[in-house]
PDB file of C-alpha atoms and ligand atoms in Angstrom:
ATOM      1  CA  MET A   1     136.256  82.050 182.380  1.00  0.00           C
ATOM      2  CA  SER A   2     136.621  81.907 186.053  1.00  0.00           C
ATOM      3  CA  GLU A   3     136.736  84.930 188.183  1.00  0.00           C
ATOM      4  CA  PHE A   4     140.449  84.248 188.795  1.00  0.00           C
ATOM      5  CA  GLN A   5     141.151  83.828 185.221  1.00  0.00           C
ATOM      6  CA  ALA A   6     139.492  87.231 184.363  1.00  0.00           C
ATOM      7  CA  GLN A   7     141.320  89.119 186.899  1.00  0.00           C
ATOM      8  CA  ALA A   8     144.858  87.369 186.988  1.00  0.00           C
ATOM      9  CA  ASN A   9     147.234  87.796 184.016  1.00  0.00           C
ATOM     10  CA  LEU A  10     150.168  85.440 184.538  1.00  0.00           C
ATOM     11  CA  ARG A  11     151.276  85.359 181.010  1.00  0.00           C
ATOM     12  CA  GLY A  12     155.167  85.310 180.739  1.00  0.00           C
ATOM     13  CA  LYS A  13     155.414  84.266 184.392  1.00  0.00           C
ATOM     14  CA  VAL A  14     156.981  81.040 185.648  1.00  0.00           C
ATOM     15  CA  ALA A  15     155.131  79.149 188.893  1.00  0.00           C
ATOM     16  CA  VAL A  16     156.687  76.382 190.872  1.00  0.00           C
ATOM     17  CA  ILE A  17     154.056  74.570 192.912  1.00  0.00           C
ATOM     18  CA  THR A  18     155.065  71.838 195.387  1.00  0.00           C
ATOM     19  CA  GLY A  19     152.616  69.179 196.359  1.00  0.00           C
ATOM     20  CA  ALA A  20     150.968  69.678 192.799  1.00  0.00           C
ATOM     21  CA  GLY A  21     150.298  65.964 192.310  1.00  0.00           C
ATOM     22  CA  ARG A  22     146.972  65.933 194.304  1.00  0.00           C
ATOM     23  CA  GLY A  23     144.411  68.053 196.106  1.00  0.00           C
ATOM     24  CA  ILE A  24     144.906  71.805 196.496  1.00  0.00           C
ATOM     25  CA  GLY A  25     148.205  71.995 194.879  1.00  0.00           C
ATOM     26  CA  ARG A  26     146.923  70.314 191.894  1.00  0.00           C
ATOM     27  CA  ALA A  27     144.093  72.913 191.713  1.00  0.00           C
ATOM     28  CA  ILE A  28     146.404  75.828 192.178  1.00  0.00           C
ATOM     29  CA  ALA A  29     148.584  74.442 189.274  1.00  0.00           C
ATOM     30  CA  ARG A  30     145.612  74.378 186.976  1.00  0.00           C
ATOM     31  CA  ALA A  31     144.734  77.976 188.191  1.00  0.00           C
ATOM     32  CA  CYS A  32     148.057  79.289 187.371  1.00  0.00           C
ATOM     33  CA  ALA A  33     148.277  77.710 184.116  1.00  0.00           C
ATOM     34  CA  ASP A  34     144.845  78.940 183.191  1.00  0.00           C
ATOM     35  CA  ALA A  35     145.980  82.453 184.008  1.00  0.00           C
ATOM     36  CA  GLY A  36     148.863  82.008 181.460  1.00  0.00           C
ATOM     37  CA  ALA A  37     151.853  81.122 183.821  1.00  0.00           C
ATOM     38  CA  ALA A  38     154.280  78.290 182.897  1.00  0.00           C
ATOM     39  CA  VAL A  39     153.849  75.828 185.685  1.00  0.00           C
ATOM     40  CA  VAL A  40     156.334  73.450 187.242  1.00  0.00           C
ATOM     41  CA  CYS A  41     154.315  70.804 189.111  1.00  0.00           C
ATOM     42  CA  SER A  42     156.408  69.102 191.882  1.00  0.00           C
ATOM     43  CA  ALA A  43     155.841  66.211 194.442  1.00  0.00           C
ATOM     44  CA  ARG A  44     157.457  63.067 195.349  1.00  0.00           C
ATOM     45  CA  THR A  45     155.132  60.710 193.281  1.00  0.00           C
ATOM     46  CA  ILE A  46     156.159  61.477 189.694  1.00  0.00           C
ATOM     47  CA  ALA A  47     153.261  59.754 188.128  1.00  0.00           C
ATOM     48  CA  GLU A  48     150.983  62.236 189.606  1.00  0.00           C
ATOM     49  CA  VAL A  49     152.732  65.393 188.594  1.00  0.00           C
ATOM     50  CA  GLN A  50     153.350  64.101 185.239  1.00  0.00           C
ATOM     51  CA  GLU A  51     149.568  63.557 184.623  1.00  0.00           C
ATOM     52  CA  LYS A  52     148.829  67.006 186.019  1.00  0.00           C
ATOM     53  CA  SER A  53     151.498  68.465 183.717  1.00  0.00           C
ATOM     54  CA  ARG A  54     150.300  66.563 180.743  1.00  0.00           C
ATOM     55  CA  MET A  55     146.759  67.943 181.447  1.00  0.00           C
ATOM     56  CA  ILE A  56     148.106  71.572 181.311  1.00  0.00           C
ATOM     57  CA  GLU A  57     149.884  70.904 178.171  1.00  0.00           C
ATOM     58  CA  ALA A  58     146.872  69.220 176.544  1.00  0.00           C
ATOM     59  CA  ALA A  59     144.954  72.451 177.443  1.00  0.00           C
ATOM     60  CA  GLY A  60     147.519  74.572 175.591  1.00  0.00           C
ATOM     61  CA  GLY A  61     149.687  75.524 178.501  1.00  0.00           C
ATOM     62  CA  ARG A  62     153.366  75.129 179.208  1.00  0.00           C
ATOM     63  CA  SER A  63     154.294  72.791 182.037  1.00  0.00           C
ATOM     64  CA  ALA A  64     156.967  70.469 183.478  1.00  0.00           C
ATOM     65  CA  ALA A  65     156.911  67.702 186.029  1.00  0.00           C
ATOM     66  CA  VAL A  66     159.718  67.401 188.550  1.00  0.00           C
ATOM     67  CA  ALA A  67     159.882  64.754 191.482  1.00  0.00           C
ATOM     68  CA  ALA A  68     161.310  66.306 194.591  1.00  0.00           C
ATOM     69  CA  ASP A  69     160.842  65.698 198.284  1.00  0.00           C
ATOM     70  CA  VAL A  70     160.740  68.998 200.122  1.00  0.00           C
ATOM     71  CA  CYS A  71     162.443  67.314 203.210  1.00  0.00           C
ATOM     72  CA  ASP A  72     165.589  66.879 200.853  1.00  0.00           C
ATOM     73  CA  TYR A  73     167.344  70.270 200.462  1.00  0.00           C
ATOM     74  CA  PRO A  74     169.500  69.140 197.566  1.00  0.00           C
ATOM     75  CA  ALA A  75     166.523  67.772 195.887  1.00  0.00           C
ATOM     76  CA  THR A  76     164.684  71.080 196.334  1.00  0.00           C
ATOM     77  CA  GLU A  77     167.496  72.987 195.091  1.00  0.00           C
ATOM     78  CA  ALA A  78     167.716  70.857 191.971  1.00  0.00           C
ATOM     79  CA  LEU A  79     163.822  71.334 191.510  1.00  0.00           C
ATOM     80  CA  PHE A  80     164.283  75.092 191.189  1.00  0.00           C
ATOM     81  CA  ALA A  81     167.329  74.784 189.010  1.00  0.00           C
ATOM     82  CA  ALA A  82     165.451  72.527 186.648  1.00  0.00           C
ATOM     83  CA  ALA A  83     162.503  74.998 186.460  1.00  0.00           C
ATOM     84  CA  ALA A  84     164.597  78.005 185.786  1.00  0.00           C
ATOM     85  CA  ASP A  85     166.710  76.092 183.106  1.00  0.00           C
ATOM     86  CA  GLN A  86     163.668  75.090 181.372  1.00  0.00           C
ATOM     87  CA  PHE A  87     161.665  78.251 181.472  1.00  0.00           C
ATOM     88  CA  GLY A  88     164.254  80.958 181.761  1.00  0.00           C
ATOM     89  CA  GLY A  89     163.575  81.807 185.427  1.00  0.00           C
ATOM     90  CA  ILE A  90     161.230  81.722 188.164  1.00  0.00           C
ATOM     91  CA  ASP A  91     158.484  84.335 189.272  1.00  0.00           C
ATOM     92  CA  ILE A  92     155.924  82.601 191.646  1.00  0.00           C
ATOM     93  CA  VAL A  93     156.610  79.934 194.213  1.00  0.00           C
ATOM     94  CA  VAL A  94     153.783  78.182 195.976  1.00  0.00           C
ATOM     95  CA  ALA A  95     154.876  76.038 198.960  1.00  0.00           C
ATOM     96  CA  ASN A  96     151.906  73.837 199.247  1.00  0.00           C
ATOM     97  CA  ALA A  97     153.357  70.350 200.028  1.00  0.00           C
ATOM     98  CA  GLY A  98     152.032  69.164 203.294  1.00  0.00           C
ATOM     99  CA  VAL A  99     151.033  66.269 205.360  1.00  0.00           C
ATOM    100  CA  SER A 100     148.905  65.324 208.422  1.00  0.00           C
ATOM    101  CA  LEU A 101     150.325  61.997 209.394  1.00  0.00           C
ATOM    102  CA  GLU A 102     148.295  61.158 212.776  1.00  0.00           C
ATOM    103  CA  SER A 103     145.419  62.139 214.883  1.00  0.00           C
ATOM    104  CA  ARG A 104     146.402  61.005 218.223  1.00  0.00           C
ATOM    105  CA  LYS A 105     146.930  62.898 221.602  1.00  0.00           C
ATOM    106  CA  VAL A 106     150.448  63.769 222.467  1.00  0.00           C
ATOM    107  CA  GLU A 107     150.732  61.093 225.133  1.00  0.00           C
ATOM    108  CA  HIS A 108     149.795  58.458 222.389  1.00  0.00           C
ATOM    109  CA  SER A 109     151.530  60.258 219.537  1.00  0.00           C
ATOM    110  CA  ASP A 110     154.271  58.375 217.467  1.00  0.00           C
ATOM    111  CA  PRO A 111     157.483  60.336 217.879  1.00  0.00           C
ATOM    112  CA  LEU A 112     158.444  59.598 214.473  1.00  0.00           C
ATOM    113  CA  LEU A 113     155.290  60.699 212.783  1.00  0.00           C
ATOM    114  CA  TRP A 114     155.377  63.866 214.986  1.00  0.00           C
ATOM    115  CA  LYS A 115     158.928  64.521 213.593  1.00  0.00           C
ATOM    116  CA  GLN A 116     157.942  63.710 210.023  1.00  0.00           C
ATOM    117  CA  THR A 117     155.121  66.207 210.037  1.00  0.00           C
ATOM    118  CA  VAL A 118     157.191  68.943 211.298  1.00  0.00           C
ATOM    119  CA  GLU A 119     159.909  67.954 208.629  1.00  0.00           C
ATOM    120  CA  VAL A 120     157.470  68.165 205.779  1.00  0.00           C
ATOM    121  CA  ASN A 121     155.345  71.159 206.929  1.00  0.00           C
ATOM    122  CA  LEU A 122     157.806  73.366 208.456  1.00  0.00           C
ATOM    123  CA  VAL A 123     161.464  72.402 207.441  1.00  0.00           C
ATOM    124  CA  GLY A 124     160.041  71.655 203.796  1.00  0.00           C
ATOM    125  CA  VAL A 125     158.767  75.198 203.376  1.00  0.00           C
ATOM    126  CA  PHE A 126     161.989  76.420 204.714  1.00  0.00           C
ATOM    127  CA  ASN A 127     163.843  74.380 202.158  1.00  0.00           C
ATOM    128  CA  THR A 128     161.481  75.594 199.338  1.00  0.00           C
ATOM    129  CA  ALA A 129     161.896  79.293 200.246  1.00  0.00           C
ATOM    130  CA  ARG A 130     165.657  78.801 200.691  1.00  0.00           C
ATOM    131  CA  ALA A 131     166.117  77.319 197.374  1.00  0.00           C
ATOM    132  CA  ALA A 132     163.647  79.596 195.596  1.00  0.00           C
ATOM    133  CA  ILE A 133     165.112  83.041 196.813  1.00  0.00           C
ATOM    134  CA  PRO A 134     168.230  83.139 194.482  1.00  0.00           C
ATOM    135  CA  HIS A 135     165.963  82.540 191.499  1.00  0.00           C
ATOM    136  CA  LEU A 136     163.359  85.289 192.539  1.00  0.00           C
ATOM    137  CA  ARG A 137     166.210  87.634 193.317  1.00  0.00           C
ATOM    138  CA  ARG A 138     167.605  87.178 189.857  1.00  0.00           C
ATOM    139  CA  ARG A 139     164.227  88.270 188.428  1.00  0.00           C
ATOM    140  CA  GLY A 140     164.172  91.477 190.482  1.00  0.00           C
ATOM    141  CA  ALA A 141     160.928  90.631 191.929  1.00  0.00           C
ATOM    142  CA  GLY A 142     158.640  87.737 192.971  1.00  0.00           C
ATOM    143  CA  LYS A 143     155.830  86.159 194.754  1.00  0.00           C
ATOM    144  CA  MET A 144     156.093  83.384 197.501  1.00  0.00           C
ATOM    145  CA  ILE A 145     152.852  81.931 198.834  1.00  0.00           C
ATOM    146  CA  LEU A 146     152.961  79.626 201.619  1.00  0.00           C
ATOM    147  CA  ILE A 147     150.082  77.382 202.119  1.00  0.00           C
ATOM    148  CA  GLY A 148     148.993  77.400 205.927  1.00  0.00           C
ATOM    149  CA  SER A 149     146.239  76.221 208.023  1.00  0.00           C
ATOM    150  CA  GLY A 150     143.800  77.594 210.552  1.00  0.00           C
ATOM    151  CA  SER A 151     144.766  74.857 212.725  1.00  0.00           C
ATOM    152  CA  ARG A 152     147.846  77.092 213.643  1.00  0.00           C
ATOM    153  CA  HIS A 153     145.675  79.100 216.045  1.00  0.00           C
ATOM    154  CA  ARG A 154     143.282  76.271 217.210  1.00  0.00           C
ATOM    155  CA  PRO A 155     144.321  73.858 219.759  1.00  0.00           C
ATOM    156  CA  ASN A 156     142.645  70.556 218.670  1.00  0.00           C
ATOM    157  CA  PRO A 157     143.369  67.293 220.525  1.00  0.00           C
ATOM    158  CA  GLY A 158     145.147  65.091 218.478  1.00  0.00           C
ATOM    159  CA  MET A 159     146.605  67.521 216.047  1.00  0.00           C
ATOM    160  CA  SER A 160     149.671  68.804 217.824  1.00  0.00           C
ATOM    161  CA  SER A 161     152.254  67.887 215.164  1.00  0.00           C
ATOM    162  CA  TYR A 162     150.041  69.547 212.419  1.00  0.00           C
ATOM    163  CA  ALA A 163     149.266  72.562 214.413  1.00  0.00           C
ATOM    164  CA  SER A 164     152.629  73.134 215.772  1.00  0.00           C
ATOM    165  CA  SER A 165     154.293  72.866 212.284  1.00  0.00           C
ATOM    166  CA  GLU A 166     151.659  75.294 210.693  1.00  0.00           C
ATOM    167  CA  LEU A 167     152.143  77.815 213.659  1.00  0.00           C
ATOM    168  CA  GLY A 168     155.963  77.781 212.796  1.00  0.00           C
ATOM    169  CA  THR A 169     155.210  78.122 208.932  1.00  0.00           C
ATOM    170  CA  TRP A 170     153.275  81.324 209.964  1.00  0.00           C
ATOM    171  CA  MET A 171     156.457  82.802 211.858  1.00  0.00           C
ATOM    172  CA  LEU A 172     158.616  81.674 208.651  1.00  0.00           C
ATOM    173  CA  THR A 173     156.097  83.533 206.514  1.00  0.00           C
ATOM    174  CA  GLN A 174     156.385  86.666 208.498  1.00  0.00           C
ATOM    175  CA  THR A 175     160.073  86.487 208.707  1.00  0.00           C
ATOM    176  CA  LEU A 176     160.529  85.885 205.074  1.00  0.00           C
ATOM    177  CA  ALA A 177     158.097  88.742 204.199  1.00  0.00           C
ATOM    178  CA  VAL A 178     160.163  91.189 206.214  1.00  0.00           C
ATOM    179  CA  GLU A 179     163.683  89.731 204.939  1.00  0.00           C
ATOM    180  CA  LEU A 180     162.538  89.902 201.166  1.00  0.00           C
ATOM    181  CA  GLN A 181     160.571  93.042 201.114  1.00  0.00           C
ATOM    182  CA  SER A 182     163.508  95.244 199.935  1.00  0.00           C
ATOM    183  CA  ALA A 183     164.069  92.703 197.063  1.00  0.00           C
ATOM    184  CA  ASN A 184     160.521  93.390 195.843  1.00  0.00           C
ATOM    185  CA  ILE A 185     159.390  89.717 196.737  1.00  0.00           C
ATOM    186  CA  SER A 186     156.173  89.622 198.446  1.00  0.00           C
ATOM    187  CA  VAL A 187     155.575  86.677 200.829  1.00  0.00           C
ATOM    188  CA  ASN A 188     151.971  85.682 201.954  1.00  0.00           C
ATOM    189  CA  GLU A 189     150.275  82.815 203.774  1.00  0.00           C
ATOM    190  CA  LEU A 190     147.165  81.437 202.130  1.00  0.00           C
ATOM    191  CA  ILE A 191     144.950  79.438 204.396  1.00  0.00           C
ATOM    192  CA  PRO A 192     142.256  77.320 202.657  1.00  0.00           C
ATOM    193  CA  GLY A 193     139.133  76.529 204.387  1.00  0.00           C
ATOM    194  CA  PRO A 194     138.395  72.745 204.708  1.00  0.00           C
ATOM    195  CA  VAL A 195     138.904  71.209 201.497  1.00  0.00           C
ATOM    196  CA  ARG A 196     137.893  67.533 200.581  1.00  0.00           C
ATOM    197  CA  THR A 197     141.451  65.961 199.662  1.00  0.00           C
ATOM    198  CA  ALA A 198     143.368  62.884 200.310  1.00  0.00           C
ATOM    199  CA  MET A 199     144.681  64.527 203.238  1.00  0.00           C
ATOM    200  CA  THR A 200     141.193  65.176 204.780  1.00  0.00           C
ATOM    201  CA  GLY A 201     140.218  61.284 203.924  1.00  0.00           C
ATOM    202  CA  PHE A 202     138.557  61.728 200.646  1.00  0.00           C
ATOM    203  CA  GLY A 203     140.599  59.201 198.756  1.00  0.00           C
ATOM    204  CA  GLU A 204     144.012  59.011 197.002  1.00  0.00           C
ATOM    205  CA  LYS A 205     143.293  60.805 193.869  1.00  0.00           C
ATOM    206  CA  PHE A 206     140.689  63.211 194.860  1.00  0.00           C
ATOM    207  CA  ALA A 207     141.271  66.696 193.304  1.00  0.00           C
ATOM    208  CA  PRO A 208     138.982  69.618 194.130  1.00  0.00           C
ATOM    209  CA  GLU A 209     138.904  70.883 190.606  1.00  0.00           C
ATOM    210  CA  GLY A 210     136.687  67.688 189.853  1.00  0.00           C
ATOM    211  CA  GLU A 211     139.162  65.901 187.515  1.00  0.00           C
TER     212      GLU A 211
HETATM  213  N1  NAP B 301     142.697  70.039 202.712  1.00  0.00           N
HETATM  214  C1  NAP B 301     142.519  70.804 203.539  1.00  0.00           C
HETATM  215  O1  NAP B 301     141.240  70.929 204.143  1.00  0.00           O
HETATM  216  C2  NAP B 301     143.633  71.922 203.963  1.00  0.00           C
HETATM  217  C3  NAP B 301     143.177  72.894 204.819  1.00  0.00           C
HETATM  218  C4  NAP B 301     144.032  73.863 205.298  1.00  0.00           C
HETATM  219  C5  NAP B 301     145.407  73.738 204.759  1.00  0.00           C
HETATM  220  N2  NAP B 301     145.754  72.663 203.872  1.00  0.00           N
HETATM  221  C6  NAP B 301     147.090  72.650 203.394  1.00  0.00           C
HETATM  222  O2  NAP B 301     147.086  72.532 202.037  1.00  0.00           O
HETATM  223  C7  NAP B 301     148.203  71.791 201.625  1.00  0.00           C
HETATM  224  C8  NAP B 301     147.698  70.756 200.631  1.00  0.00           C
HETATM  225  O3  NAP B 301     146.920  69.795 201.382  1.00  0.00           O
HETATM  226  P1  NAP B 301     145.860  68.858 200.560  1.00  0.00           P
HETATM  227  O4  NAP B 301     144.784  68.676 201.394  1.00  0.00           O
HETATM  228  O5  NAP B 301     145.767  69.249 199.058  1.00  0.00           O
HETATM  229  O6  NAP B 301     146.919  67.454 200.734  1.00  0.00           O
HETATM  230  P2  NAP B 301     146.970  66.335 199.843  1.00  0.00           P
HETATM  231  O7  NAP B 301     145.800  66.011 198.845  1.00  0.00           O
HETATM  232  O8  NAP B 301     147.320  65.087 200.620  1.00  0.00           O
HETATM  233  O9  NAP B 301     148.255  66.557 198.805  1.00  0.00           O
HETATM  234  C9  NAP B 301     149.463  66.855 199.377  1.00  0.00           C
HETATM  235  C10 NAP B 301     150.597  67.126 198.356  1.00  0.00           C
HETATM  236  O10 NAP B 301     151.616  67.414 198.837  1.00  0.00           O
HETATM  237  C11 NAP B 301     152.679  66.285 198.454  1.00  0.00           C
HETATM  238  N3  NAP B 301     153.838  66.089 199.379  1.00  0.00           N
HETATM  239  C12 NAP B 301     153.691  65.499 200.714  1.00  0.00           C
HETATM  240  N4  NAP B 301     154.648  65.424 201.286  1.00  0.00           N
HETATM  241  C13 NAP B 301     155.787  65.854 200.393  1.00  0.00           C
HETATM  242  C14 NAP B 301     156.992  66.004 200.425  1.00  0.00           C
HETATM  243  N5  NAP B 301     157.803  65.548 201.591  1.00  0.00           N
HETATM  244  N6  NAP B 301     157.672  66.527 199.300  1.00  0.00           N
HETATM  245  C15 NAP B 301     157.012  66.931 198.375  1.00  0.00           C
HETATM  246  N7  NAP B 301     155.735  66.952 198.146  1.00  0.00           N
HETATM  247  C16 NAP B 301     155.048  66.256 199.242  1.00  0.00           C
HETATM  248  C17 NAP B 301     151.877  65.243 197.927  1.00  0.00           C
HETATM  249  O11 NAP B 301     152.460  64.367 196.973  1.00  0.00           O
HETATM  250  P3  NAP B 301     153.444  63.237 197.369  1.00  0.00           P
HETATM  251  O12 NAP B 301     152.992  62.356 198.516  1.00  0.00           O
HETATM  252  O13 NAP B 301     153.599  62.316 195.867  1.00  0.00           O
HETATM  253  O14 NAP B 301     154.868  63.742 197.527  1.00  0.00           O
HETATM  254  C18 NAP B 301     150.678  65.855 197.435  1.00  0.00           C
HETATM  255  O15 NAP B 301     150.892  66.065 196.060  1.00  0.00           O
HETATM  256  C19 NAP B 301     148.904  71.263 202.818  1.00  0.00           C
HETATM  257  O16 NAP B 301     150.051  72.003 203.133  1.00  0.00           O
HETATM  258  C20 NAP B 301     147.881  71.273 203.914  1.00  0.00           C
HETATM  259  O17 NAP B 301     148.491  71.511 205.212  1.00  0.00           O
HETATM  260  C21 NAP B 301     144.754  71.870 203.605  1.00  0.00           C
END
């Protein structure tokens, strides 16, 4: 039993994880399921989240897979509605979906990729939080974890879109924390150290849990 499993007891809780098809989100989905939560795995690639969801169920957990693009607000709302319908409510939200689409200095950057990075990493996190809040309020309490990046306070040449979006997400985290405190909903940013995933160039299907 891992240290996390020994300490955490999420039995009876329902967690929605965005970007759960690969990498860090996939590992978080597994950890939540190991700790007893019903886990809704979401990303755009349905085959990947279905696979993760099936693995959770095969290990005795409860899970569902829902395809949603966090840049699409109605689709994100539908994700949370489906999760609440299936499991009776939502307690935990992990806004993990993110992209790093280019590594070029501003003067050579592709304006469309720059915008797309901010759309996923910042607007997507806003959409996730916005769609989740009514469900967490209905429960009378909740946890929202926004996956951030240390890049938000380190100016790295070529990483302007990623770093700028992550800095925005940090301010969004702090604002949400203050706005939702009275509703008993805690909001925290979690910054992983460097992890070998598809985003960091370790292949399409790399999962840190070693699957
Ligand atoms: N890896 C690191 O070293 C590191 C360090 C610090 C922070 N982070 C952060 O950790 C998070 C996960 O990164 P990772 O390295 O695990 O990346 P990854 O392996 O590339 O996985 C990203 C996940 O997000 C999903 N996703 C991407 N765009 C999406 C969208 N528009 N809507 C819904 N889902 C979307 C992807 O699935 P689809 O493409 O199928 O949608 C995938 O499941 C990111 O927010 C990243 O910024 C990573």
